[in-house]
XYZ file of C-alpha atoms in Angstrom:
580
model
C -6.812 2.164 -65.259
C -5.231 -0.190 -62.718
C -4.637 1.500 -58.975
C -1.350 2.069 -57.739
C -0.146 2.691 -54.498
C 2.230 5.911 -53.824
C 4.072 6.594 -50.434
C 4.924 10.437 -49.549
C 8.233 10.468 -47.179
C 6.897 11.902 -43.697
C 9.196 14.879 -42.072
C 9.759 15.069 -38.755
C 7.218 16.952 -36.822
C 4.924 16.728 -40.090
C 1.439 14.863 -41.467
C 2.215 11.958 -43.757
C -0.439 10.489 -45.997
C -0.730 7.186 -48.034
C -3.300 6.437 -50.655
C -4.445 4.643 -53.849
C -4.167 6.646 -57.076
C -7.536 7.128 -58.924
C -7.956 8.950 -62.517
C -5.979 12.437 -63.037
C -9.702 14.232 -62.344
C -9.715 12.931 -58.996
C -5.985 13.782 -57.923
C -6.493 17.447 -59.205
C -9.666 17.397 -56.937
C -7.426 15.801 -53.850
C -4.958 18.499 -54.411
C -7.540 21.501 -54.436
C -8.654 20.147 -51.372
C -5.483 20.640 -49.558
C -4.580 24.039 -51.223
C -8.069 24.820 -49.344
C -6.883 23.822 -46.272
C -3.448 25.587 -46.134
C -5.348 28.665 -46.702
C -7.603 27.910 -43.376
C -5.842 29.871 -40.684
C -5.651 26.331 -38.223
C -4.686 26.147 -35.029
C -1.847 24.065 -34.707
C -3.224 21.965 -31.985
C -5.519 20.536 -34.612
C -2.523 20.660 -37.121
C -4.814 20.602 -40.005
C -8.413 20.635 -39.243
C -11.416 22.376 -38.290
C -14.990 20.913 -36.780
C -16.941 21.496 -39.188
C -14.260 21.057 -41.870
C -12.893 18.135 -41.521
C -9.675 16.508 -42.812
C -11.388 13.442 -44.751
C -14.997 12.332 -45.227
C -14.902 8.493 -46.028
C -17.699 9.482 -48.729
C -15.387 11.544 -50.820
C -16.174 9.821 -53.878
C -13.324 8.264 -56.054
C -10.912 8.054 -52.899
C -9.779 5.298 -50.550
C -9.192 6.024 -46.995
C -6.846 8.732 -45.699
C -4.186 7.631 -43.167
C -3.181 10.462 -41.526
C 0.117 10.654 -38.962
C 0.403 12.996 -36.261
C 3.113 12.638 -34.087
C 3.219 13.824 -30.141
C 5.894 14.322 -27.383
C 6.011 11.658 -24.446
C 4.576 13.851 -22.059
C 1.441 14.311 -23.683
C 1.000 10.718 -22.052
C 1.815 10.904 -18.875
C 1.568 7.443 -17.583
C 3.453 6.094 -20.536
C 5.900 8.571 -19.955
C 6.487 7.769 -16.534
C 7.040 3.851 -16.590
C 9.103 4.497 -19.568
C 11.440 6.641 -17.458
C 10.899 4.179 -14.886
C 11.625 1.563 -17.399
C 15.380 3.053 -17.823
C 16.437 3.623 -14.157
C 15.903 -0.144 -14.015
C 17.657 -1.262 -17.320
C 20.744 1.198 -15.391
C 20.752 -1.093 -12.202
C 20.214 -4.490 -13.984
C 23.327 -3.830 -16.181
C 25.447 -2.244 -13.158
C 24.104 -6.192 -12.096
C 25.733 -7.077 -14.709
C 26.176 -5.652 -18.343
C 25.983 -8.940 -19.957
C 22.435 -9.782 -18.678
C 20.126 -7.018 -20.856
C 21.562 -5.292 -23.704
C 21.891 -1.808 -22.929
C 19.556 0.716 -24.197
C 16.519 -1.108 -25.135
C 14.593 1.340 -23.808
C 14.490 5.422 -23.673
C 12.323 8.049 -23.454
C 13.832 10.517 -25.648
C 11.181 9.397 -28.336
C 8.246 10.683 -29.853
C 4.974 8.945 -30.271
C 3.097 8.281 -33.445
C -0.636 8.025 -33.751
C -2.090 6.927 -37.049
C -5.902 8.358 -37.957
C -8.266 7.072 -40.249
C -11.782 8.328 -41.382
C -13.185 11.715 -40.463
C -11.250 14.072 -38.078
C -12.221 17.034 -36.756
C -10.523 19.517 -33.538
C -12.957 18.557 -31.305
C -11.461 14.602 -31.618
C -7.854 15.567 -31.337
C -8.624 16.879 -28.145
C -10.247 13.979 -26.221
C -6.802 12.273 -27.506
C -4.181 15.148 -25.272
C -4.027 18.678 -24.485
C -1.656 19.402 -27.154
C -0.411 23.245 -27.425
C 1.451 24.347 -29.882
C 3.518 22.813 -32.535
C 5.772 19.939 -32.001
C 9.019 19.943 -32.256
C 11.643 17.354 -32.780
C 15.349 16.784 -33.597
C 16.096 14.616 -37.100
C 17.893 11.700 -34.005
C 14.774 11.101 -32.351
C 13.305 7.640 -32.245
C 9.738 6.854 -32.514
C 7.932 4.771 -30.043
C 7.237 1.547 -30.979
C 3.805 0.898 -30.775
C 1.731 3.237 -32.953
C -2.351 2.632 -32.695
C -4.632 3.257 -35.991
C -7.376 5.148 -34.525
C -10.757 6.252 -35.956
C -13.317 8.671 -34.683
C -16.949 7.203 -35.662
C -18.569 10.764 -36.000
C -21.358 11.163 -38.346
C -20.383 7.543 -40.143
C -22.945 4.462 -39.813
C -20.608 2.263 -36.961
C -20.155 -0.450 -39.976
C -18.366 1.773 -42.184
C -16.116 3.534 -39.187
C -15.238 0.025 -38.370
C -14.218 -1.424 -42.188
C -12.214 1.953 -42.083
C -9.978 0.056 -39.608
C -9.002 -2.406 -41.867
C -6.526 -0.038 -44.339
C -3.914 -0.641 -42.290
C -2.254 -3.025 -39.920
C -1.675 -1.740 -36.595
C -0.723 -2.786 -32.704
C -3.942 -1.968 -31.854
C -7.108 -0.640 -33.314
C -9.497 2.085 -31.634
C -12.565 2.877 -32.821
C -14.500 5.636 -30.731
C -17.923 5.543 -30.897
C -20.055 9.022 -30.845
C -22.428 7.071 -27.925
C -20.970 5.266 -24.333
C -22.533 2.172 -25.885
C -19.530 0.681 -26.956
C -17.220 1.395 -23.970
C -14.544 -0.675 -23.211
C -15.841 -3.237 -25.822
C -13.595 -5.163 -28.265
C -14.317 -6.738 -31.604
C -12.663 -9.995 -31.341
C -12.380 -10.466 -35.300
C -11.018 -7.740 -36.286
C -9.105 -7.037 -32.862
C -10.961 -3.720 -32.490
C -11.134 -2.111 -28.740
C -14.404 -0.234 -29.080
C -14.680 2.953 -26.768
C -16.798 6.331 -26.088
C -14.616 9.756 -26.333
C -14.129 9.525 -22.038
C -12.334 6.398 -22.870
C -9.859 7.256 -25.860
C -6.708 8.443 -23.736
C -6.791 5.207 -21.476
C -7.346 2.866 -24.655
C -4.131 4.739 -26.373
C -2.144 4.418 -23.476
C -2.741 0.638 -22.716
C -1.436 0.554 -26.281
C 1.550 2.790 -25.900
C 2.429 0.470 -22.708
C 2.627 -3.109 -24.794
C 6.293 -2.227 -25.606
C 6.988 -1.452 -21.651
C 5.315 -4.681 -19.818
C 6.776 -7.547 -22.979
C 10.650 -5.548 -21.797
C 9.739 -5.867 -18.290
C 8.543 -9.204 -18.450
C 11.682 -10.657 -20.521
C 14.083 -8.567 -17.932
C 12.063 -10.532 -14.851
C 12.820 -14.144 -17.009
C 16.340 -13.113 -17.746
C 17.102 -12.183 -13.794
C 15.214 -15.659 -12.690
C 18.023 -17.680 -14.134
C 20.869 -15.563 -12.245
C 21.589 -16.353 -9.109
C 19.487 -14.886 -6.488
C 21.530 -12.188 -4.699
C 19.600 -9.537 -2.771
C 20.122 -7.146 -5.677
C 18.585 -9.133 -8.295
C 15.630 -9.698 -5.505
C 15.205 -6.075 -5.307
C 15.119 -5.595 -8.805
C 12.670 -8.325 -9.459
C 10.756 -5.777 -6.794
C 11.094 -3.116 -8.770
C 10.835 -4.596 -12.069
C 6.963 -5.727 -10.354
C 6.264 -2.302 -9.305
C 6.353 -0.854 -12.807
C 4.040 -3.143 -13.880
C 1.320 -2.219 -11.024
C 1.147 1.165 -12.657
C 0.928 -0.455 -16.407
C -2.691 0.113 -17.487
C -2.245 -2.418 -19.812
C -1.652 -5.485 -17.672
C -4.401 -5.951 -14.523
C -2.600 -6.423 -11.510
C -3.315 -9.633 -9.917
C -3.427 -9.313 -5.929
C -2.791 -12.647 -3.938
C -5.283 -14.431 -1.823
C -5.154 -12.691 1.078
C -7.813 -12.420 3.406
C -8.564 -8.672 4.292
C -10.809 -7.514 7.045
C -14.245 -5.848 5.707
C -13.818 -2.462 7.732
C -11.668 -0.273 5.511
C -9.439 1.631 7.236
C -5.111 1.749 7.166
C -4.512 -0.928 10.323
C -6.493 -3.586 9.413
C -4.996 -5.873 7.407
C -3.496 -8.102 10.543
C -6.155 -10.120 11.790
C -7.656 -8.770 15.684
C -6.595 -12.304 17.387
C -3.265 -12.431 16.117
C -2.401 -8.384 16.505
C -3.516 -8.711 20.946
C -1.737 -12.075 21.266
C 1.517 -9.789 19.769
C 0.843 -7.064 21.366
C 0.457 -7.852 25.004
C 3.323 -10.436 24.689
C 6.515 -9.051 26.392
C 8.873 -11.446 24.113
C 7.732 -9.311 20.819
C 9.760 -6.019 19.685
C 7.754 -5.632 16.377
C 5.616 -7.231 13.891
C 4.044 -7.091 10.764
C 3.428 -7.840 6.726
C 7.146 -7.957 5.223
C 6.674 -8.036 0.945
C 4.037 -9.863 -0.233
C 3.679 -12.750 1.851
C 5.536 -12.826 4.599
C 4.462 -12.025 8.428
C 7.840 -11.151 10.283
C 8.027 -11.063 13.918
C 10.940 -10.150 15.901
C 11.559 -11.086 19.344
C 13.880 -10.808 22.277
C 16.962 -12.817 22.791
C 16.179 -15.712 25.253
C 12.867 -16.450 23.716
C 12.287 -20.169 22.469
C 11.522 -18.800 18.614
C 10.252 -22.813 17.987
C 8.091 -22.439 20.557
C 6.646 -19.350 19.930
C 6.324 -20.114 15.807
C 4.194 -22.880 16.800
C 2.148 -20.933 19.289
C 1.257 -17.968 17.081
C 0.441 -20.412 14.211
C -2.428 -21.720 16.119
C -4.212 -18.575 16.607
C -5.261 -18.043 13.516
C -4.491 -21.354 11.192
C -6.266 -19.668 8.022
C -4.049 -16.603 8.467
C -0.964 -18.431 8.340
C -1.900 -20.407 5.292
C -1.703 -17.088 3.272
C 1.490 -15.570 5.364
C 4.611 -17.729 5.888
C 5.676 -16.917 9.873
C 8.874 -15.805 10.416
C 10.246 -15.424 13.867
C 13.642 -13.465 14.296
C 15.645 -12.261 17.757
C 16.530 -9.135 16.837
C 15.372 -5.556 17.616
C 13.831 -2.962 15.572
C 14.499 0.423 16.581
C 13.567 3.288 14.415
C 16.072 5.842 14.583
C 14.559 9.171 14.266
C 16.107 11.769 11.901
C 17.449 14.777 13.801
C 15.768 17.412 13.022
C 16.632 18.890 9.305
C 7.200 18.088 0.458
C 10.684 19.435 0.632
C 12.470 22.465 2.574
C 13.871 22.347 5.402
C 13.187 23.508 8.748
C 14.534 24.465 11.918
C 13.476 25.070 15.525
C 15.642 27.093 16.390
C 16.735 30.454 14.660
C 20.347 30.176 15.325
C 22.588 29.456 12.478
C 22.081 25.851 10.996
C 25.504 24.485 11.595
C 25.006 25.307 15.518
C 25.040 21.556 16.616
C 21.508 23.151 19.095
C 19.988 23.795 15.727
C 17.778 20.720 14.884
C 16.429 20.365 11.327
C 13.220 18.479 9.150
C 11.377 18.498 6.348
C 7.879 20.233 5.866
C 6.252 17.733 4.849
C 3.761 20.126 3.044
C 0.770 22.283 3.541
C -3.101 21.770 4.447
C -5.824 24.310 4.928
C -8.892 25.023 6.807
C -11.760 23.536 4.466
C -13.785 26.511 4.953
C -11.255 29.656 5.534
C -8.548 28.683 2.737
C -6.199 31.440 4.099
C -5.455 29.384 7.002
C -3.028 27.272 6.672
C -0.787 24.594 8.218
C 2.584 23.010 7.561
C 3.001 19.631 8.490
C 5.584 17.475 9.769
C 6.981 15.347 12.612
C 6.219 15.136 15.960
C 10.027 14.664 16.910
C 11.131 17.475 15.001
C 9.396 19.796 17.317
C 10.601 19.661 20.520
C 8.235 21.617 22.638
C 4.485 21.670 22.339
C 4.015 25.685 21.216
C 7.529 25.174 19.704
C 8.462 27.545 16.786
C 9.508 26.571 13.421
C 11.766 28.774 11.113
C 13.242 28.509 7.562
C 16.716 27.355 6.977
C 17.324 30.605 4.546
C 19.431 33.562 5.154
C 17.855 35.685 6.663
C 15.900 33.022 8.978
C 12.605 33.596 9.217
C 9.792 32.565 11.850
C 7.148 29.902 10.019
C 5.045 30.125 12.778
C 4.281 27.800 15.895
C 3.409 24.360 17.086
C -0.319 23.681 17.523
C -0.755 19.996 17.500
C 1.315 17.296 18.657
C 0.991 13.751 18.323
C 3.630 11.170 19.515
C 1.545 8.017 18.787
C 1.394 9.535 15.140
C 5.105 10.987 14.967
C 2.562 14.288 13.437
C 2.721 17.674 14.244
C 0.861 20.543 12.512
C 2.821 24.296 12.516
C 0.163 27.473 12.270
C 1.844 29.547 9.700
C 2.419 33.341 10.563
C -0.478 35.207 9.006
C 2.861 37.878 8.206
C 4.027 35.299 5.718
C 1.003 33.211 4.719
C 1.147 34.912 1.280
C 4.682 33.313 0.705
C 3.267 30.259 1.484
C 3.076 27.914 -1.738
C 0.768 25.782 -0.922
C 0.459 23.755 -4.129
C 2.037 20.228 -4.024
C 4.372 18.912 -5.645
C 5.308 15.304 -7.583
C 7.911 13.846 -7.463
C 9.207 15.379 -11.213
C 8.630 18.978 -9.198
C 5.184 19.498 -11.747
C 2.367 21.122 -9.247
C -0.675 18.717 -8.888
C -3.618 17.803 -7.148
C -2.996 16.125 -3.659
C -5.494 13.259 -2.097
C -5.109 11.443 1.228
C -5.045 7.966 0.833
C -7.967 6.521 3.227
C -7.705 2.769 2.929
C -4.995 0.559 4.159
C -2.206 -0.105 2.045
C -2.890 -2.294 -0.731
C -0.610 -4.624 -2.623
C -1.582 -2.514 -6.080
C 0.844 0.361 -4.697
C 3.816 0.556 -6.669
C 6.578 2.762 -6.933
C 6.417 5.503 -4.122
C 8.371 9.318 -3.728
C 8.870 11.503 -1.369
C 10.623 15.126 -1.265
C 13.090 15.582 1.988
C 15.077 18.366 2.777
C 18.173 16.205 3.122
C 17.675 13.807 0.029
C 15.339 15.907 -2.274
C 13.502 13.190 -4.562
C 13.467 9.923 -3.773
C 11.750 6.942 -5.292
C 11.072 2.852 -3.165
C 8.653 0.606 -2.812
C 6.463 -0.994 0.012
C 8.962 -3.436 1.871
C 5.719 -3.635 5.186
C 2.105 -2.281 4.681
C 1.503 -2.551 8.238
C 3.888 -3.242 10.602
C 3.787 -2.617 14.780
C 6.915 -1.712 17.196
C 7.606 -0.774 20.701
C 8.595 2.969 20.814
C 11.040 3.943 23.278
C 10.447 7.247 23.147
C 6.599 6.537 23.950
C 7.244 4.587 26.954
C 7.062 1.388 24.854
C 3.749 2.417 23.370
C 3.247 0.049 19.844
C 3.130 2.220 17.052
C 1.602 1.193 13.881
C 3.905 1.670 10.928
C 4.341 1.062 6.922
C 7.864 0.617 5.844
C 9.318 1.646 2.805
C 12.840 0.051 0.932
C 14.875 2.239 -1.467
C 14.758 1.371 -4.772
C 18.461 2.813 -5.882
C 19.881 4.357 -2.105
C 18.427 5.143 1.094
C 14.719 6.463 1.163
C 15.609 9.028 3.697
C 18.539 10.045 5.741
C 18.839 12.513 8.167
C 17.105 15.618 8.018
C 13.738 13.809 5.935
C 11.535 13.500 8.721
C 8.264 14.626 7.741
C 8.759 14.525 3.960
C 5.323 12.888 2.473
C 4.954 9.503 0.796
C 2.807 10.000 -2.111
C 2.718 7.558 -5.255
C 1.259 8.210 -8.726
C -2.171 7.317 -10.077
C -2.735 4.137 -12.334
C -4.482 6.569 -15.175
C -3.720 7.758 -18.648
C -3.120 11.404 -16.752
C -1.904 12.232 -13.951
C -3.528 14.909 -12.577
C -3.372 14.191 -8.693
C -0.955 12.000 -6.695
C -2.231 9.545 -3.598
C -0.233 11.067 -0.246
C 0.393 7.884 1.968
C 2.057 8.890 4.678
C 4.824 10.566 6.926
C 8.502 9.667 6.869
C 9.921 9.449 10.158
C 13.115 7.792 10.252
C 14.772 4.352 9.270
C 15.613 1.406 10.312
C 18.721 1.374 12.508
C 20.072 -1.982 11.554
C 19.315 -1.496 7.796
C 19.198 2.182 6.088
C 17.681 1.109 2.818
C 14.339 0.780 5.281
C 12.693 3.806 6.045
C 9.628 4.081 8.893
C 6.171 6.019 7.554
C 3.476 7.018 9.491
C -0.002 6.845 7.129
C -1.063 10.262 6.771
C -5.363 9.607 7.147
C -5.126 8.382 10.954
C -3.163 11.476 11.537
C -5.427 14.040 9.967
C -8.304 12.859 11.351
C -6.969 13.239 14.868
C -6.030 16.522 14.218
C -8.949 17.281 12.866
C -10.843 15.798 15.929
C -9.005 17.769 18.727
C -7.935 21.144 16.536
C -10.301 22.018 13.402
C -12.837 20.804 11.662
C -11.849 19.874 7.984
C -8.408 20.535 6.833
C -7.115 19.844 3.145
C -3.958 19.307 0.469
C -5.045 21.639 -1.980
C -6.582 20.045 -4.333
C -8.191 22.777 -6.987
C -5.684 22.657 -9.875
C -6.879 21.929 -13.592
C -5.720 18.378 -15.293
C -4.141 20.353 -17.649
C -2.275 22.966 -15.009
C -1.298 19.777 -13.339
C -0.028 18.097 -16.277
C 2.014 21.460 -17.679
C 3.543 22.984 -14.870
C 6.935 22.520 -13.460
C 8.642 24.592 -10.843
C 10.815 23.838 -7.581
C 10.255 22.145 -4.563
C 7.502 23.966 -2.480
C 9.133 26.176 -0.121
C 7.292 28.578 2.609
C 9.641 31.542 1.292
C 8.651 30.837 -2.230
C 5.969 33.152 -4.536
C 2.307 31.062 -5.070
């Protein structure tokens, strides 16, 4: 009897199967096989299969491979999820451009995603692909992501037969996970197969689930190259590049820039250069301005001809990588009065008394080896005095606790919390979508890699930019003229900060297939006075270690949470008043 090929409509939410017809014998035994398996009591995270049951054996004799479909919500892929949403707030501001440049709605993430299985499946396989719990919901309207992988788990099968599984269907990609770390990261040129262990099978998925993202991103960037090239469509361009630093599936190519061998956050302007700028009194500030520009701003009076021609011959291989630009203008920072996201006072009179100065805490870090200790961080500025107090803006207001480091050089300052309320204290951080995660100081200098950065501010709440200087020096008035090393940070829809920010963090997300910690960069302290979008950040390492070097010992972000308790929770911003 000829074979024939019968489709069963999917449902929403539901397994779908395709497969040949054989003789009636072996249908009837197909369709015992499943009545045995709805009688399994199954966990739904598995949807239909046990470990040592499991949904199809390629050996079943008389049968032709099983496709099954399972499909997932976004955020069971967290990167994917987040350039996707990062994705839309762009498509928003390219057609407020202009509406006739993209079409509008090309991209959303109100979709599910669809993963296609072949071969042997068992519990244990599902879970190296998410942490699914519990059953999936969807509504009838929503879309399914466009790129759907056909994956198979090798198991028990000889690698041959796992891979000619592959071939039933056609698919974006194909994975096929080994049961050894043999094959990691390997791909099967004929048959277009990425070959990876079971540590490997979320990032190989999600560099699949990304294709849609970087070929939209990439036809946005050639559509805004033909329009003229107004400051918006600059930034955009900006912005359109950050997403795709954080796309696993494109390596981000940095540019041929000479970086010094000692890792550290100030060393990315060469020694010779950085003295000649320093100890000249024509200079206000300096530093890297986007990608390859070194900006220097100097006094009015000075000859900037002169002077371009002077600096260029301190370092001639330096300049070949950096195009000089010499301004006469100022750059003064003007620091936020002050107001990972509540707001505090120092003083406990009512917060619209004009003597009541506000700021952000910036967050919380403990002793390394007495956890109940604990410190909330933020800028020097906002605390007037050196054993200044700090209280809550709430009703009642409540003493935090008091000022025990100070540094000016750093705009840092590190509040002991009251051991009265150090129980309130939630000292988990948060991201900027308010989910508790993991928190890690970022120890090297700024790199070009960094895309898209947050921060939480008591004025501003969340707030998303991008690196507009990764290092960049000025004269501080308020430090006798002291040259403080800086990174500054553009807004990518409005102002980074505004008044009452100072001391919210600068954190950005990892480029992983989770996201179970974020990468805290630094301090905001203020913005530029000429130009608001600009915001002034102090990195976060430098100051640490200094207080760790005149105060305590070790202090930390917390930094204990699970992948999956990172991944799954969601509350509000962290507040000192707040339950843990």
């Amino acid at each position: 009897m000829p074979k024939t090929k019968r489709k069963i409509t999917p449902k929403i939410g539901t397994v779908h199967l395709t497969r040949n017809k054989t003789e009636e014998n072996d249908k009837h035994s197909l369709r015992e096989r499943r009545d045995r398996r709805k009688k399994d009591k199954v966990p739904s995270t598995a949807t239909v299969c046990h470990k040592e049951d499991p949904l199809f054996s390629s050996s079943d004799e008389g049968t032709s491979p099983t496709v099954l479909y399972l499909s997932y919500k976004l955020k069971r892929f967290e990167n994917v999820q987040y350039v996707i949403k990062l994705a839309e707030e762009c498509e928003k501001r390219i057609q407020r451009l202009n509406k006739n440049l993209v079409q509008e709605g090309q991209i959303s993430s109100d979709v599910k995603i669809e993963l296609r299985y072949v071969g042997k499946i068992t519990e244990d396989n599902l879970r190296h692909v998410t942490h699914r719990k519990g059953r999936e919901q969807f509504s009838k309207e929503q879309d399914t992501w466009k790129a759907s992988p056909l994956i198979c788990f090798q198991n028990d099968l000889p690698f041959d037969t796992a891979k000619k599984l592959l071939s039933v269907e056609e698919a974006c990609h194909k994975i096929l996970v080994t049961s050894n770390s043999n094959g990691e990261g390997a791909v099967n040129e004929e048959k277009n197969i990425t070959i990876v262990d079971y540590d490997h099978v979320q990032e190989a998925i999600t560099r699949c689930l990304e294709e849609p993202v970087r070929d939209l991103l990439h036809k946005w960037d050639l559509v805004l190259n033909n329009e003229e090239k107004t400051e918006e469509a600059l930034l955009i361009r900006t912005d359109i590049g950050n997403i795709r630093k954080q796309l696993l599936c494109e390596e981000y190519k940095t540019d041929s820039v000479p970086l010094s061998s000692n890792v550290g956050t100030q060393n990315i302007i060469p020694e010779d250069v950085k003295t000649y700028l320093l100890s000249s009194r024509n200079v206000n500030a300096f530093g890297i301005w986007d990608k390859s520009t070194f900006k220097v701003l100097v006094k009015k009076g000075t000859n900037n001809k002169m002077f371009h021609e002077e600096i260029q011959k301190i370092n001639a291989d330096f300049f070949t990588k950096y195009i000089l630009d010499v301004e006469t203008r100022e750059f003064i920072v003007k620091k936020f009065t002050i107001r990972q996201g509540d707001t505090i006072l120092t003083s406990s009179r009512n917060v619209d008394n004009d003597d009541s100065k506000k700021g952000t805490l910036g967050g919380f870090v403990t002793k390394e080896d007495d956890p109940n200790t604990k410190y909330a961080i933020t800028c020097e500025h906002v605390i007037p005095f050196e054993d200044g107090s700090a209280y809550t803006s709430y009703t009642p207001v409540t003493r935090i606790g008091d000022c025990v480091y100070k540094s000016k050089i750093k705009d840092f300052a590190a509040i002991k919390i009251e051991e009265s309320i150090t129980n309130n204290c939630d000292t988990t951080f948060r991201r900027d979508d308010h989910k508790k995660t993991n928190a890690r100081v970022y120890k090297d200098h700024i790199k070009e890699e960094i895309g898209t950065v947050h921060k939480i501010g008591g004025a501003t709440n969340v707030t998303s930019g991008s690196i507009a200087s990764k290092e960049f020096h000025y004269k501080c008035p308020e430090d006798n003229g002291k040259s403080h090393c800086v990174f500054l940070v553009r807004g990518r829809d409005d102002a980074f900060s505004r008044e009452g920010d100072s001391g919210s963090l600068v954190f950005s997300r990892p480029k992983e297939a989770t996201h179970s910690y974020v990468n805290v960069l630094g301090m905001v302290a203020g913005r530029a006075e000429d130009d608001e979008m600009l915001s002034c950040c102090y990195p976060i390492s430098p100051s640490l270690e200094a207080f760790e070097k005149s105060f305590v010992k070790t202090v930390k972000f917390k930094d204990n949470l699970s992948p999956s308790a990172s991944s799954s929770s969601s509350c509000s911003s962290v507040s000192p008043s707040s339950s843990p």
